[in-house]
Amino acid sequence: VILSGKKDELLKIVDELLKNHDPLEVVENHLKPAMEMIGDMYDRGDIFLPQLILSSQTVKPAFELVETKMKGGKLNLGKFVVATVKGDIHDIGKNIVSAVVKSSGFEVIDLGKDVPSEKIVEVIEKEKPIALGLSAMTTTTAPKIREVSTLMKEKRLNVPIIVGGATLNDKLAKDLGADYYAKNATDVVRILKNILKGLNELHQNNGGRNCTV
């Protein structure tokens, strides 16, 4: 259904699943595995870029439908800005992260794909999130992470950077100036909760005074 671009049919299926399942279960047990499988098919060369883009466009309304049913989004534990770096049009992983993080109670500001580094930093400066998530799926776009990190340092923006993508690992992430590497959406949520815990402890140690991230 997703590969065929049948948005309406997918929405009907997801709507039925939501009647009997928790929204997060629908993401974790149905949408997420389906999109990861499609991502794997693209990596193996079984499908090509037009099909990958179509799949991403097809599943987006389904994620949006699930998000309307997620109670967690109202908790607003903190802002999380996420984007796919400039030159990278692969946004399946980012979309999964956005949905799962939102379901975990964070406010997600999704800047989309192929986002200029300057734009990302501009939003960070304005929104003051607890963390920034960057996706880079290729070796040619991964260096954009360092570009964002450098721009943030120049503006003295002390916001942790979480990165993910097929070509990344923990060492490379650190070399590019990121603070954390996440293998999947669950990793991102775990990291965000640890960051939030650290901020809360800092807030308490400062006698309850507001702390700027």
Tab-separated table of C-alpha atoms in Angstrom:
chain	number	residue	atom	x	y	z
A	1	VAL	CA	0.000	0.000	0.000
A	2	ILE	CA	2.771	2.445	0.960
A	3	LEU	CA	4.966	1.608	-2.038
A	4	SER	CA	1.962	2.029	-4.333
A	5	GLY	CA	1.258	5.506	-3.001
A	6	LYS	CA	-2.272	4.646	-1.834
A	7	LYS	CA	-2.686	7.328	0.851
A	8	ASP	CA	-6.438	6.880	1.344
A	9	GLU	CA	-6.156	3.114	1.692
A	10	LEU	CA	-3.322	3.469	4.208
A	11	LEU	CA	-5.338	6.010	6.222
A	12	LYS	CA	-8.263	3.556	6.418
A	13	ILE	CA	-5.960	0.788	7.661
A	14	VAL	CA	-4.362	3.045	10.283
A	15	ASP	CA	-7.749	4.369	11.378
A	16	GLU	CA	-8.939	0.794	11.990
A	17	LEU	CA	-5.756	-0.039	13.934
A	18	LEU	CA	-6.250	3.016	16.146
A	19	LYS	CA	-9.666	1.730	17.231
A	20	ASN	CA	-8.085	-1.214	19.023
A	21	HIS	CA	-4.469	-0.199	19.617
A	22	ASP	CA	-2.566	2.530	21.421
A	23	PRO	CA	-1.196	5.157	18.966
A	24	LEU	CA	2.404	4.425	19.973
A	25	GLU	CA	1.821	0.711	19.286
A	26	VAL	CA	0.570	1.575	15.794
A	27	VAL	CA	3.785	3.514	15.141
A	28	GLU	CA	6.161	0.993	16.718
A	29	ASN	CA	4.502	-2.213	15.438
A	30	HIS	CA	3.168	-1.142	12.034
A	31	LEU	CA	4.303	2.171	10.515
A	32	LYS	CA	7.873	2.146	11.793
A	33	PRO	CA	8.703	-1.446	10.681
A	34	ALA	CA	7.099	-0.817	7.275
A	35	MET	CA	9.158	2.317	6.656
A	36	GLU	CA	12.346	0.689	7.925
A	37	MET	CA	11.745	-2.196	5.520
A	38	ILE	CA	11.284	0.250	2.629
A	39	GLY	CA	14.492	2.029	3.674
A	40	ASP	CA	16.318	-1.305	3.619
A	41	MET	CA	14.902	-2.098	0.165
A	42	TYR	CA	16.271	1.216	-1.108
A	43	ASP	CA	19.701	0.532	0.450
A	44	ARG	CA	19.800	-2.867	-1.287
A	45	GLY	CA	18.777	-1.367	-4.636
A	46	ASP	CA	15.439	-3.221	-4.743
A	47	ILE	CA	13.595	0.100	-5.153
A	48	PHE	CA	14.769	3.467	-6.426
A	49	LEU	CA	14.638	7.087	-5.291
A	50	PRO	CA	11.221	7.963	-6.841
A	51	GLN	CA	9.628	5.043	-4.937
A	52	LEU	CA	11.373	6.082	-1.720
A	53	ILE	CA	10.069	9.641	-2.054
A	54	LEU	CA	6.561	8.389	-2.901
A	55	SER	CA	6.592	6.130	0.167
A	56	SER	CA	7.598	9.020	2.395
A	57	GLN	CA	4.819	11.219	0.996
A	58	THR	CA	2.280	8.399	1.339
A	59	VAL	CA	3.004	7.637	4.981
A	60	LYS	CA	3.123	11.256	6.174
A	61	PRO	CA	-0.691	11.696	6.487
A	62	ALA	CA	-0.818	8.374	8.371
A	63	PHE	CA	1.721	9.652	10.912
A	64	GLU	CA	-0.285	12.870	11.220
A	65	LEU	CA	-3.448	10.870	11.905
A	66	VAL	CA	-1.699	8.882	14.629
A	67	GLU	CA	-0.330	12.067	16.171
A	68	THR	CA	-3.847	13.491	16.592
A	69	LYS	CA	-4.626	10.489	18.812
A	70	MET	CA	-1.482	10.744	20.916
A	71	LYS	CA	-2.117	12.095	24.382
A	72	GLY	CA	1.598	12.356	25.031
A	73	GLY	CA	1.968	15.308	22.704
A	74	LYS	CA	0.102	17.474	25.209
A	75	LEU	CA	2.621	16.890	27.991
A	76	ASN	CA	5.171	19.206	26.388
A	77	LEU	CA	8.273	17.977	28.225
A	78	GLY	CA	10.378	20.316	26.091
A	79	LYS	CA	11.025	21.431	22.530
A	80	PHE	CA	12.956	19.228	20.108
A	81	VAL	CA	13.984	20.604	16.710
A	82	VAL	CA	14.640	18.014	14.008
A	83	ALA	CA	15.793	18.326	10.384
A	84	THR	CA	17.440	16.508	7.522
A	85	VAL	CA	20.600	18.402	6.550
A	86	LYS	CA	21.108	20.390	3.357
A	87	GLY	CA	21.531	18.217	0.279
A	88	ASP	CA	19.795	15.195	1.845
A	89	ILE	CA	16.270	14.350	0.707
A	90	HIS	CA	15.900	11.122	2.712
A	91	ASP	CA	13.361	11.834	5.444
A	92	ILE	CA	11.837	8.463	6.320
A	93	GLY	CA	13.985	8.061	9.435
A	94	LYS	CA	13.395	11.654	10.484
A	95	ASN	CA	9.635	11.261	10.121
A	96	ILE	CA	9.684	8.156	12.320
A	97	VAL	CA	11.747	9.992	14.946
A	98	SER	CA	9.354	12.965	14.865
A	99	ALA	CA	6.309	10.771	15.450
A	100	VAL	CA	7.845	8.686	18.241
A	101	VAL	CA	9.376	11.684	20.054
A	102	LYS	CA	6.068	13.562	19.859
A	103	SER	CA	4.240	10.544	21.269
A	104	SER	CA	6.658	10.559	24.203
A	105	GLY	CA	5.508	14.002	25.311
A	106	PHE	CA	7.911	16.397	23.588
A	107	GLU	CA	6.994	19.294	21.325
A	108	VAL	CA	8.568	18.529	17.952
A	109	ILE	CA	9.514	21.282	15.511
A	110	ASP	CA	10.135	19.429	12.248
A	111	LEU	CA	11.960	21.584	9.695
A	112	GLY	CA	11.702	18.964	6.957
A	113	LYS	CA	14.399	17.776	4.553
A	114	ASP	CA	17.234	19.460	2.640
A	115	VAL	CA	17.394	22.257	5.235
A	116	PRO	CA	20.177	24.894	5.021
A	117	SER	CA	22.470	25.008	8.051
A	118	GLU	CA	21.759	28.704	8.566
A	119	LYS	CA	18.018	28.031	8.749
A	120	ILE	CA	18.514	25.316	11.376
A	121	VAL	CA	20.641	27.593	13.558
A	122	GLU	CA	18.147	30.436	13.134
A	123	VAL	CA	15.342	28.235	14.483
A	124	ILE	CA	17.527	27.004	17.375
A	125	GLU	CA	18.231	30.612	18.324
A	126	LYS	CA	14.531	31.483	18.225
A	127	GLU	CA	12.952	28.390	19.802
A	128	LYS	CA	15.641	27.486	22.389
A	129	PRO	CA	14.924	23.713	22.352
A	130	ILE	CA	16.386	21.191	24.781
A	131	ALA	CA	18.078	19.435	21.823
A	132	LEU	CA	18.547	19.397	18.046
A	133	GLY	CA	18.166	16.259	15.961
A	134	LEU	CA	19.932	16.011	12.586
A	135	SER	CA	19.570	13.271	9.988
A	136	ALA	CA	22.234	12.636	7.342
A	137	MET	CA	21.917	9.475	5.285
A	138	THR	CA	24.882	9.808	2.929
A	139	THR	CA	28.643	10.350	3.213
A	140	THR	CA	28.359	13.507	1.113
A	141	THR	CA	25.798	15.164	3.395
A	142	ALA	CA	27.206	14.045	6.774
A	143	PRO	CA	29.751	16.946	6.858
A	144	LYS	CA	26.785	19.344	7.054
A	145	ILE	CA	26.499	18.243	10.692
A	146	ARG	CA	29.882	19.840	11.387
A	147	GLU	CA	28.727	22.990	9.590
A	148	VAL	CA	25.674	23.276	11.850
A	149	SER	CA	27.758	22.542	14.945
A	150	THR	CA	30.301	25.222	14.011
A	151	LEU	CA	27.607	27.838	13.368
A	152	MET	CA	25.998	27.052	16.718
A	153	LYS	CA	29.308	27.457	18.544
A	154	GLU	CA	29.891	30.781	16.823
A	155	LYS	CA	26.537	31.988	18.140
A	156	ARG	CA	27.214	30.442	21.574
A	157	LEU	CA	24.148	28.202	21.318
A	158	ASN	CA	24.678	25.496	23.918
A	159	VAL	CA	22.095	23.008	22.615
A	160	PRO	CA	22.966	19.271	22.456
A	161	ILE	CA	23.021	17.779	18.937
A	162	ILE	CA	21.670	14.258	18.372
A	163	VAL	CA	22.454	12.719	14.986
A	164	GLY	CA	21.415	9.625	13.088
A	165	GLY	CA	21.713	8.150	9.623
A	166	ALA	CA	22.855	5.115	7.685
A	167	THR	CA	26.480	6.235	7.290
A	168	LEU	CA	26.956	7.447	10.872
A	169	ASN	CA	28.276	5.828	14.028
A	170	ASP	CA	29.203	7.061	17.483
A	171	LYS	CA	32.808	7.972	16.622
A	172	LEU	CA	31.948	9.771	13.381
A	173	ALA	CA	29.130	11.647	15.123
A	174	LYS	CA	31.568	12.968	17.728
A	175	ASP	CA	34.125	13.839	15.018
A	176	LEU	CA	31.454	15.912	13.253
A	177	GLY	CA	30.720	17.883	16.399
A	178	ALA	CA	27.584	16.086	17.563
A	179	ASP	CA	26.968	15.262	21.220
A	180	TYR	CA	25.005	12.034	20.728
A	181	TYR	CA	24.514	9.314	18.114
A	182	ALA	CA	21.142	7.561	17.948
A	183	LYS	CA	20.569	4.281	16.122
A	184	ASN	CA	16.794	4.668	16.093
A	185	ALA	CA	13.819	6.667	17.383
A	186	THR	CA	13.792	4.840	20.725
A	187	ASP	CA	17.423	5.903	21.244
A	188	VAL	CA	16.460	9.524	20.592
A	189	VAL	CA	13.720	9.424	23.242
A	190	ARG	CA	16.127	7.873	25.777
A	191	ILE	CA	18.720	10.572	25.090
A	192	LEU	CA	16.134	13.361	25.330
A	193	LYS	CA	14.916	12.056	28.692
A	194	ASN	CA	18.497	11.996	29.985
A	195	ILE	CA	19.043	15.568	28.763
A	196	LEU	CA	15.788	16.627	30.419
A	197	LYS	CA	16.809	14.940	33.659
A	198	GLY	CA	20.116	16.834	33.608
A	199	LEU	CA	18.345	20.143	32.988
A	200	ASN	CA	15.932	19.514	35.851
A	201	GLU	CA	18.814	18.713	38.207
A	202	LEU	CA	20.597	21.893	37.091
A	203	HIS	CA	17.411	23.868	37.717
A	204	GLN	CA	17.113	22.427	41.239
A	205	ASN	CA	20.775	23.071	42.015
A	206	ASN	CA	20.252	26.703	41.050
A	207	GLY	CA	17.513	27.088	43.626
A	208	GLY	CA	14.692	26.865	41.134
A	209	ARG	CA	15.904	29.819	39.035
A	210	ASN	CA	15.374	29.633	35.282
A	211	CYS	CA	18.327	28.174	33.414
A	212	THR	CA	18.904	29.057	29.780
A	213	VAL	CA	19.876	26.074	27.668
